[in-house]
DNA sequence: TACCAGTCGTTGGCGCGGCCAACACCCGTG
DNA sequence: CACGGGTGTTGGCCGCGCCAACGACTGGTA
């Protein structure tokens, strides 16, 4: 199963490689969980459902901006969610083109299931670490991401 | 530039999300570096060149196993490397179907350039961390990956 | 009022990394 | 000889992340 744990020495110890492998493991666990308990939904669906529950009904463009998902992908994924009745699309009165997307009760229910799946994956992903190490790990990643695109201090 | 730093609260603090964002940043830096100084090569090319230099001439199937890259992708990427004269393919005498792939002098030269690019990316990726924190971070990731697919101890 | 800039949803496409299936070919073994 | 297995190749699929372009629509300004 561990497809590409193998690599040349100059590759396999570099942080970028470790990040890549860790992402592979993380996304693999998520994919497994979603497949098993998510009814074939993927991370895009989860992100959009979560955004709708957190911020309430919104237009597709707003959803895209809120989640960082491209407008075109939002359209496609919402269509899938809509066909499963997890989401509703209705025209914005007073603004012809815009849609108002709402999460349905079934959607909120599905979101809770996905939340449980995602929580379980966190646990499985971090299981080799102690609680203190997990906090360290999260703190280090947060620091990398926060200061990563740091302004030129000028 | 930071496309999807945005996310619902229930998403954006989870380790799997941080890993995903960190991977996005890491692979973005690598793509930028390869585009700028790698002549349009990508990570597959780098992995294969590195494997060839580390383990010497090998068949395509062996390269695939050594790097975790699928045989079909190895074929395609080697063709690109061959057309740039970074790699040579020759028939294995005494084994009709098998090829023996060799890195050329130009390939070794290109590999050194890519090494420099990749080293630079490590530095940029980890720049927010102190040396001690970098060691911690690498150690934590290694632990996650080593024990991640741990056998059931039974 | 007429025009222009900008937004919105949608379609269609691309790239990368990672896969799988099928095929023709070749090998070693029984 | 027949067979199983490795080998290289072609072609396709998926998920995630993008981009371009279009018609429909809006708001602001001349």
Short mmCIF file of C-alpha atoms (C1' of nucleotides) in Angstrom, two decimals:
data_model
loop_
_atom_site.label_atom_id
_atom_site.label_comp_id
_atom_site.label_asym_id
_atom_site.label_seq_id
_atom_site.Cartn_x
_atom_site.Cartn_y
_atom_site.Cartn_z
CA UNK A 1 0.00 0.00 0.00
CA UNK A 2 2.64 2.62 0.88
CA UNK A 3 3.17 3.39 -2.74
CA UNK A 4 6.01 5.85 -2.84
CA UNK A 5 7.74 5.59 0.49
CA UNK A 6 10.72 4.75 -1.70
CA UNK A 7 12.96 7.47 -2.97
CA UNK A 8 16.59 8.31 -3.62
CA UNK A 9 18.51 9.33 -0.53
CA UNK A 10 18.90 12.93 -1.67
CA UNK A 11 15.13 13.08 -1.89
CA UNK A 12 13.78 11.10 1.00
CA UNK A 13 15.20 13.16 3.85
CA UNK A 14 14.28 16.57 2.56
CA UNK A 15 11.50 18.44 4.34
CA UNK A 16 9.62 19.01 1.10
CA UNK A 17 9.58 15.27 0.54
CA UNK A 18 8.38 14.57 4.06
CA UNK A 19 5.65 17.14 3.62
CA UNK A 20 4.66 15.50 0.37
CA UNK A 21 4.53 12.04 1.94
CA UNK A 22 2.64 13.32 4.93
CA UNK A 23 0.12 14.97 2.66
CA UNK A 24 -0.24 11.72 0.74
CA UNK A 25 -0.93 9.91 3.96
CA UNK A 26 -3.30 12.58 5.22
CA UNK A 27 -5.31 12.80 2.03
CA UNK A 28 -5.33 9.04 1.74
CA UNK A 29 -6.84 8.70 5.19
CA UNK A 30 -9.41 11.35 4.34
CA UNK A 31 -10.28 9.65 1.08
CA UNK A 32 -10.70 6.33 2.84
CA UNK A 33 -12.89 7.87 5.49
CA UNK A 34 -15.03 9.74 3.00
CA UNK A 35 -15.44 6.67 0.89
CA UNK A 36 -16.42 4.54 3.87
CA UNK A 37 -18.74 6.95 5.66
CA UNK A 38 -19.15 9.94 3.40
CA UNK A 39 -21.26 8.48 0.66
CA UNK A 40 -18.67 9.22 -2.00
CA UNK A 41 -18.30 12.88 -1.16
CA UNK A 42 -14.87 14.47 -1.28
CA UNK A 43 -13.10 17.28 0.47
CA UNK A 44 -14.65 19.95 -1.75
CA UNK A 45 -18.09 18.87 -0.63
CA UNK A 46 -17.04 18.95 2.98
CA UNK A 47 -15.54 22.40 2.70
CA UNK A 48 -18.64 23.82 1.06
CA UNK A 49 -21.04 22.22 3.51
CA UNK A 50 -18.94 23.51 6.39
CA UNK A 51 -18.87 27.00 4.93
CA UNK A 52 -22.63 27.00 4.50
CA UNK A 53 -23.23 25.91 8.05
CA UNK A 54 -20.74 28.35 9.47
CA UNK A 55 -21.70 31.44 7.50
CA UNK A 56 -25.24 30.64 6.49
CA UNK A 57 -26.76 30.93 3.02
CA UNK A 58 -24.46 32.55 0.50
CA UNK A 59 -23.98 33.08 -3.18
CA UNK A 60 -21.73 30.72 -5.09
CA UNK A 61 -19.14 33.43 -5.63
CA UNK A 62 -19.08 34.15 -1.92
CA UNK A 63 -18.70 30.47 -1.18
CA UNK A 64 -15.78 30.34 -3.55
CA UNK A 65 -14.09 33.26 -1.89
CA UNK A 66 -14.77 31.92 1.58
CA UNK A 67 -13.36 28.51 0.86
CA UNK A 68 -10.70 29.27 -1.71
CA UNK A 69 -12.42 26.98 -4.20
CA UNK A 70 -12.60 28.18 -7.77
CA UNK A 71 -15.99 29.42 -8.95
CA UNK A 72 -16.16 26.77 -11.64
CA UNK A 73 -15.48 23.99 -9.17
CA UNK A 74 -18.03 25.45 -6.77
CA UNK A 75 -20.63 25.20 -9.50
CA UNK A 76 -19.88 21.55 -10.21
CA UNK A 77 -19.66 20.46 -6.59
CA UNK A 78 -22.83 22.30 -5.64
CA UNK A 79 -24.64 20.51 -8.43
CA UNK A 80 -23.59 17.21 -6.93
CA UNK A 81 -24.64 18.32 -3.47
CA UNK A 82 -27.93 19.58 -4.83
CA UNK A 83 -28.69 16.31 -6.57
CA UNK A 84 -28.26 14.63 -3.20
CA UNK A 85 -30.58 17.18 -1.59
CA UNK A 86 -27.82 18.26 0.78
CA UNK A 87 -28.03 21.80 -0.49
CA UNK A 88 -30.59 24.03 -2.12
CA UNK A 89 -30.13 26.63 -4.82
CA UNK A 90 -32.59 29.48 -5.18
CA UNK A 91 -32.54 32.68 -7.18
CA UNK A 92 -31.61 35.84 -5.31
CA UNK A 93 -34.64 38.15 -5.53
CA UNK A 94 -33.53 41.51 -6.76
CA UNK A 95 -30.37 40.16 -8.30
CA UNK A 96 -31.10 38.19 -11.40
CA UNK A 97 -28.00 36.18 -11.90
CA UNK A 98 -27.02 35.41 -8.34
CA UNK A 99 -28.00 32.19 -6.56
CA UNK A 100 -28.56 31.78 -2.87
CA UNK A 101 -27.27 28.45 -1.64
CA UNK A 102 -28.67 26.95 1.53
CA UNK A 103 -27.72 23.85 3.43
CA UNK A 104 -30.63 21.45 3.97
CA UNK A 105 -31.37 19.48 7.10
CA UNK A 106 -30.01 16.40 5.38
CA UNK A 107 -26.93 18.41 4.48
CA UNK A 108 -26.37 19.44 8.08
CA UNK A 109 -26.80 15.84 9.07
CA UNK A 110 -24.31 14.69 6.48
CA UNK A 111 -21.93 17.39 7.63
CA UNK A 112 -22.03 16.05 11.17
CA UNK A 113 -21.13 12.60 9.87
CA UNK A 114 -18.28 14.04 7.86
CA UNK A 115 -17.10 15.94 10.91
CA UNK A 116 -16.85 12.67 12.79
CA UNK A 117 -14.93 11.10 9.93
CA UNK A 118 -12.54 14.03 9.77
CA UNK A 119 -12.03 13.99 13.51
CA UNK A 120 -11.21 10.31 13.36
CA UNK A 121 -8.65 10.96 10.66
CA UNK A 122 -6.92 13.58 12.81
CA UNK A 123 -6.56 11.00 15.49
CA UNK A 124 -5.23 8.35 13.16
CA UNK A 125 -2.85 10.76 11.50
CA UNK A 126 -1.35 12.00 14.74
CA UNK A 127 -1.55 8.74 16.64
CA UNK A 128 2.25 8.24 16.75
CA UNK A 129 2.67 11.51 18.67
CA UNK A 130 2.09 12.36 22.29
CA UNK A 131 -0.29 15.18 23.14
CA UNK A 132 2.60 17.56 23.68
CA UNK A 133 4.17 16.56 20.39
CA UNK A 134 0.89 17.10 18.60
CA UNK A 135 0.68 20.61 19.97
CA UNK A 136 4.25 21.23 18.90
CA UNK A 137 3.59 19.88 15.46
CA UNK A 138 0.52 22.01 14.94
CA UNK A 139 2.32 25.06 16.26
CA UNK A 140 5.24 24.55 13.93
CA UNK A 141 2.99 24.11 10.90
CA UNK A 142 1.00 27.18 11.85
CA UNK A 143 4.16 29.19 12.13
CA UNK A 144 5.37 27.99 8.74
CA UNK A 145 2.10 28.94 7.13
CA UNK A 146 1.69 32.23 8.93
CA UNK A 147 5.17 33.56 8.33
CA UNK A 148 5.61 31.73 5.07
CA UNK A 149 4.42 34.54 2.86
CA UNK A 150 5.74 37.15 5.23
CA UNK A 151 5.81 40.72 3.98
CA UNK A 152 9.27 42.12 3.22
CA UNK A 153 9.43 43.87 6.60
CA UNK A 154 10.38 47.03 4.70
CA UNK B 1 -1.29 34.58 -4.25
CA UNK B 2 -2.31 32.54 -1.18
CA UNK B 3 -5.23 31.00 -2.95
CA UNK B 4 -6.95 28.89 -0.37
CA UNK B 5 -5.71 30.11 2.96
CA UNK B 6 -9.39 30.69 3.55
CA UNK B 7 -11.54 28.02 5.06
CA UNK B 8 -14.35 27.45 7.52
CA UNK B 9 -13.25 27.44 11.15
CA UNK B 10 -13.93 23.74 11.62
CA UNK B 11 -11.57 23.12 8.72
CA UNK B 12 -8.77 25.59 9.06
CA UNK B 13 -7.34 24.48 12.39
CA UNK B 14 -7.31 20.78 11.73
CA UNK B 15 -3.94 19.11 11.27
CA UNK B 16 -5.01 17.54 7.98
CA UNK B 17 -5.81 21.01 6.68
CA UNK B 18 -2.50 22.42 7.84
CA UNK B 19 -0.72 19.53 6.17
CA UNK B 20 -2.64 20.21 2.99
CA UNK B 21 -1.79 23.92 3.03
CA UNK B 22 1.82 23.21 3.83
CA UNK B 23 1.98 20.79 0.94
CA UNK B 24 0.46 23.40 -1.32
CA UNK B 25 3.11 25.86 -0.26
CA UNK B 26 5.91 23.33 -0.58
CA UNK B 27 4.91 22.11 -4.00
CA UNK B 28 4.30 25.67 -5.12
CA UNK B 29 7.82 26.65 -4.16
CA UNK B 30 9.17 23.60 -5.94
CA UNK B 31 7.17 24.34 -9.06
CA UNK B 32 8.41 27.92 -9.06
CA UNK B 33 12.00 26.82 -8.64
CA UNK B 34 11.78 24.17 -11.31
CA UNK B 35 10.17 26.59 -13.71
CA UNK B 36 12.80 29.23 -13.08
CA UNK B 37 15.93 27.08 -13.05
CA UNK B 38 14.85 23.62 -14.04
CA UNK B 39 14.11 24.08 -17.71
CA UNK B 40 10.51 23.04 -17.31
CA UNK B 41 11.25 19.75 -15.61
CA UNK B 42 9.05 18.57 -12.79
CA UNK B 43 9.42 16.50 -9.69
CA UNK B 44 9.13 13.20 -11.56
CA UNK B 45 12.16 14.13 -13.66
CA UNK B 46 14.11 15.06 -10.57
CA UNK B 47 13.27 11.83 -8.79
CA UNK B 48 14.30 9.72 -11.75
CA UNK B 49 17.55 11.58 -12.36
CA UNK B 50 18.39 11.29 -8.67
CA UNK B 51 17.66 7.58 -8.67
CA UNK B 52 19.86 7.05 -11.71
CA UNK B 53 22.74 8.91 -10.17
CA UNK B 54 22.39 7.19 -6.84
CA UNK B 55 21.94 3.63 -8.02
CA UNK B 56 23.49 3.74 -11.46
CA UNK B 57 21.97 2.43 -14.70
CA UNK B 58 18.77 0.53 -14.20
CA UNK B 59 15.80 -0.83 -16.07
CA UNK B 60 12.63 1.21 -16.21
CA UNK B 61 10.78 -1.24 -14.01
CA UNK B 62 13.54 -1.03 -11.42
CA UNK B 63 13.42 2.74 -11.59
CA UNK B 64 9.72 2.60 -11.00
CA UNK B 65 10.10 0.39 -7.98
CA UNK B 66 12.97 2.46 -6.60
CA UNK B 67 11.12 5.75 -6.86
CA UNK B 68 7.54 4.66 -6.36
CA UNK B 69 6.60 6.05 -9.76
CA UNK B 70 4.23 3.99 -11.87
CA UNK B 71 5.79 2.14 -14.82
CA UNK B 72 3.67 4.00 -17.30
CA UNK B 73 4.70 7.36 -15.91
CA UNK B 74 8.34 6.28 -15.88
CA UNK B 75 8.05 5.56 -19.59
CA UNK B 76 6.63 8.97 -20.38
CA UNK B 77 9.02 10.95 -18.19
CA UNK B 78 12.05 9.06 -19.45
CA UNK B 79 11.03 9.89 -22.99
CA UNK B 80 11.08 13.57 -22.09
CA UNK B 81 14.44 13.21 -20.38
CA UNK B 82 15.78 11.30 -23.35
CA UNK B 83 14.68 13.95 -25.81
CA UNK B 84 16.67 16.45 -23.78
CA UNK B 85 19.67 14.13 -23.81
CA UNK B 86 19.67 13.98 -20.02
CA UNK B 87 19.26 10.24 -20.10
CA UNK B 88 20.06 7.39 -22.47
CA UNK B 89 18.03 4.28 -23.19
CA UNK B 90 19.74 1.18 -24.53
CA UNK B 91 18.57 -2.37 -24.96
CA UNK B 92 19.66 -4.84 -22.33
CA UNK B 93 21.82 -7.41 -24.14
CA UNK B 94 20.54 -10.85 -23.37
CA UNK B 95 17.14 -9.55 -22.33
CA UNK B 96 15.15 -8.43 -25.28
CA UNK B 97 12.40 -6.37 -23.80
CA UNK B 98 14.27 -4.64 -20.99
CA UNK B 99 15.92 -1.25 -21.37
CA UNK B 100 18.96 -0.03 -19.55
CA UNK B 101 18.63 3.61 -18.64
CA UNK B 102 21.75 5.70 -18.03
CA UNK B 103 22.16 9.25 -16.88
CA UNK B 104 24.25 11.37 -19.26
CA UNK B 105 26.83 13.96 -18.33
CA UNK B 106 24.32 16.65 -19.18
CA UNK B 107 21.81 14.83 -17.00
CA UNK B 108 24.19 14.79 -14.05
CA UNK B 109 24.82 18.47 -14.63
CA UNK B 110 21.09 19.20 -14.73
CA UNK B 111 20.65 17.15 -11.59
CA UNK B 112 23.17 19.30 -9.76
CA UNK B 113 21.23 22.41 -10.77
CA UNK B 114 18.00 20.84 -9.59
CA UNK B 115 19.67 19.89 -6.33
CA UNK B 116 20.52 23.52 -5.78
CA UNK B 117 16.97 24.56 -6.57
CA UNK B 118 15.56 21.98 -4.19
CA UNK B 119 18.00 22.98 -1.45
CA UNK B 120 16.94 26.57 -1.86
CA UNK B 121 13.31 25.59 -1.52
CA UNK B 122 14.01 23.79 1.76
CA UNK B 123 15.49 26.97 3.08
CA UNK B 124 12.60 29.11 1.93
CA UNK B 125 10.04 26.65 3.24
CA UNK B 126 11.59 26.43 6.68
CA UNK B 127 12.76 30.02 6.93
CA UNK B 128 10.26 30.96 9.67
CA UNK B 129 11.75 28.34 11.99
CA UNK B 130 14.92 28.35 14.04
CA UNK B 131 17.44 25.58 13.52
CA UNK B 132 16.18 23.74 16.59
CA UNK B 133 12.59 24.07 15.44
CA UNK B 134 13.50 22.75 12.02
CA UNK B 135 15.05 19.68 13.58
CA UNK B 136 11.96 19.22 15.71
CA UNK B 137 9.69 19.60 12.73
CA UNK B 138 11.59 17.07 10.64
CA UNK B 139 11.73 14.66 13.57
CA UNK B 140 7.99 14.91 14.12
CA UNK B 141 7.21 14.34 10.48
CA UNK B 142 9.58 11.40 10.34
CA UNK B 143 7.91 9.88 13.34
CA UNK B 144 4.47 10.34 11.83
CA UNK B 145 5.55 8.66 8.63
CA UNK B 146 7.56 5.90 10.27
CA UNK B 147 4.94 4.83 12.78
CA UNK B 148 2.03 5.87 10.63
CA UNK B 149 1.57 2.56 8.87
CA UNK B 150 2.74 0.64 11.89
CA UNK B 151 2.05 -3.06 11.86
CA UNK B 152 -0.56 -4.24 14.37
CA UNK B 153 2.17 -5.32 16.80
CA UNK B 154 0.34 -8.64 17.09
"C1'" DT C 1 -30.45 57.61 -21.50
"C1'" DA C 2 -26.48 55.02 -23.28
"C1'" DC C 3 -22.48 53.15 -22.21
"C1'" DC C 4 -18.88 50.72 -19.59
"C1'" DA C 5 -16.87 48.21 -15.88
"C1'" DG C 6 -17.54 44.68 -13.08
"C1'" DT C 7 -19.91 40.51 -11.07
"C1'" DC C 8 -22.13 35.97 -11.40
"C1'" DG C 9 -22.89 31.22 -12.94
"C1'" DT C 10 -21.50 28.03 -16.27
"C1'" DT C 11 -18.85 25.40 -19.64
"C1'" DG C 12 -14.73 23.61 -21.05
"C1'" DG C 13 -10.07 23.01 -20.74
"C1'" DC C 14 -5.19 22.37 -18.69
"C1'" DG C 15 -1.48 20.62 -15.41
"C1'" DC C 16 0.42 17.70 -11.92
"C1'" DG C 17 0.76 13.62 -9.22
"C1'" DG C 18 -0.94 9.22 -8.62
"C1'" DC C 19 -3.22 5.21 -10.29
"C1'" DC C 20 -5.08 0.95 -13.27
"C1'" DA C 21 -5.99 -2.01 -17.40
"C1'" DA C 22 -4.57 -4.00 -21.41
"C1'" DC C 23 -1.44 -5.33 -24.85
"C1'" DA C 24 2.71 -7.40 -27.24
"C1'" DC C 25 6.77 -9.04 -26.22
"C1'" DC C 26 10.31 -11.70 -23.97
"C1'" DC C 27 12.13 -14.81 -20.38
"C1'" DG C 28 12.74 -18.82 -17.38
"C1'" DT C 29 10.67 -22.78 -15.68
"C1'" DG C 30 8.05 -26.98 -15.81
"C1'" DC D 1 6.30 -26.93 -26.01
"C1'" DA D 2 3.15 -24.31 -22.88
"C1'" DC D 3 2.76 -21.42 -19.24
"C1'" DG D 4 3.36 -17.83 -15.71
"C1'" DG D 5 5.63 -13.74 -14.92
"C1'" DG D 6 8.27 -9.60 -15.87
"C1'" DT D 7 8.74 -5.59 -19.24
"C1'" DG D 8 7.72 -1.44 -21.94
"C1'" DT D 9 4.06 1.06 -23.90
"C1'" DT D 10 -0.45 3.08 -24.77
"C1'" DG D 11 -4.43 5.01 -23.10
"C1'" DG D 12 -7.43 6.19 -19.73
"C1'" DC D 13 -9.25 7.84 -14.97
"C1'" DC D 14 -9.33 10.63 -10.59
"C1'" DG D 15 -8.79 14.69 -7.25
"C1'" DC D 16 -7.35 19.15 -6.58
"C1'" DG D 17 -6.05 23.40 -8.25
"C1'" DC D 18 -6.25 26.67 -11.82
"C1'" DC D 19 -7.60 29.75 -16.08
"C1'" DA D 20 -10.28 31.57 -20.16
"C1'" DA D 21 -14.38 32.73 -22.07
"C1'" DC D 22 -19.14 33.35 -22.48
"C1'" DG D 23 -24.04 35.22 -21.66
"C1'" DA D 24 -26.64 37.35 -18.31
"C1'" DC D 25 -26.94 40.80 -15.21
"C1'" DT D 26 -25.70 44.87 -12.16
"C1'" DG D 27 -24.24 49.52 -10.77
"C1'" DG D 28 -22.13 53.82 -11.86
"C1'" DT D 29 -20.96 57.51 -14.81
"C1'" DA D 30 -21.04 60.37 -18.88
#
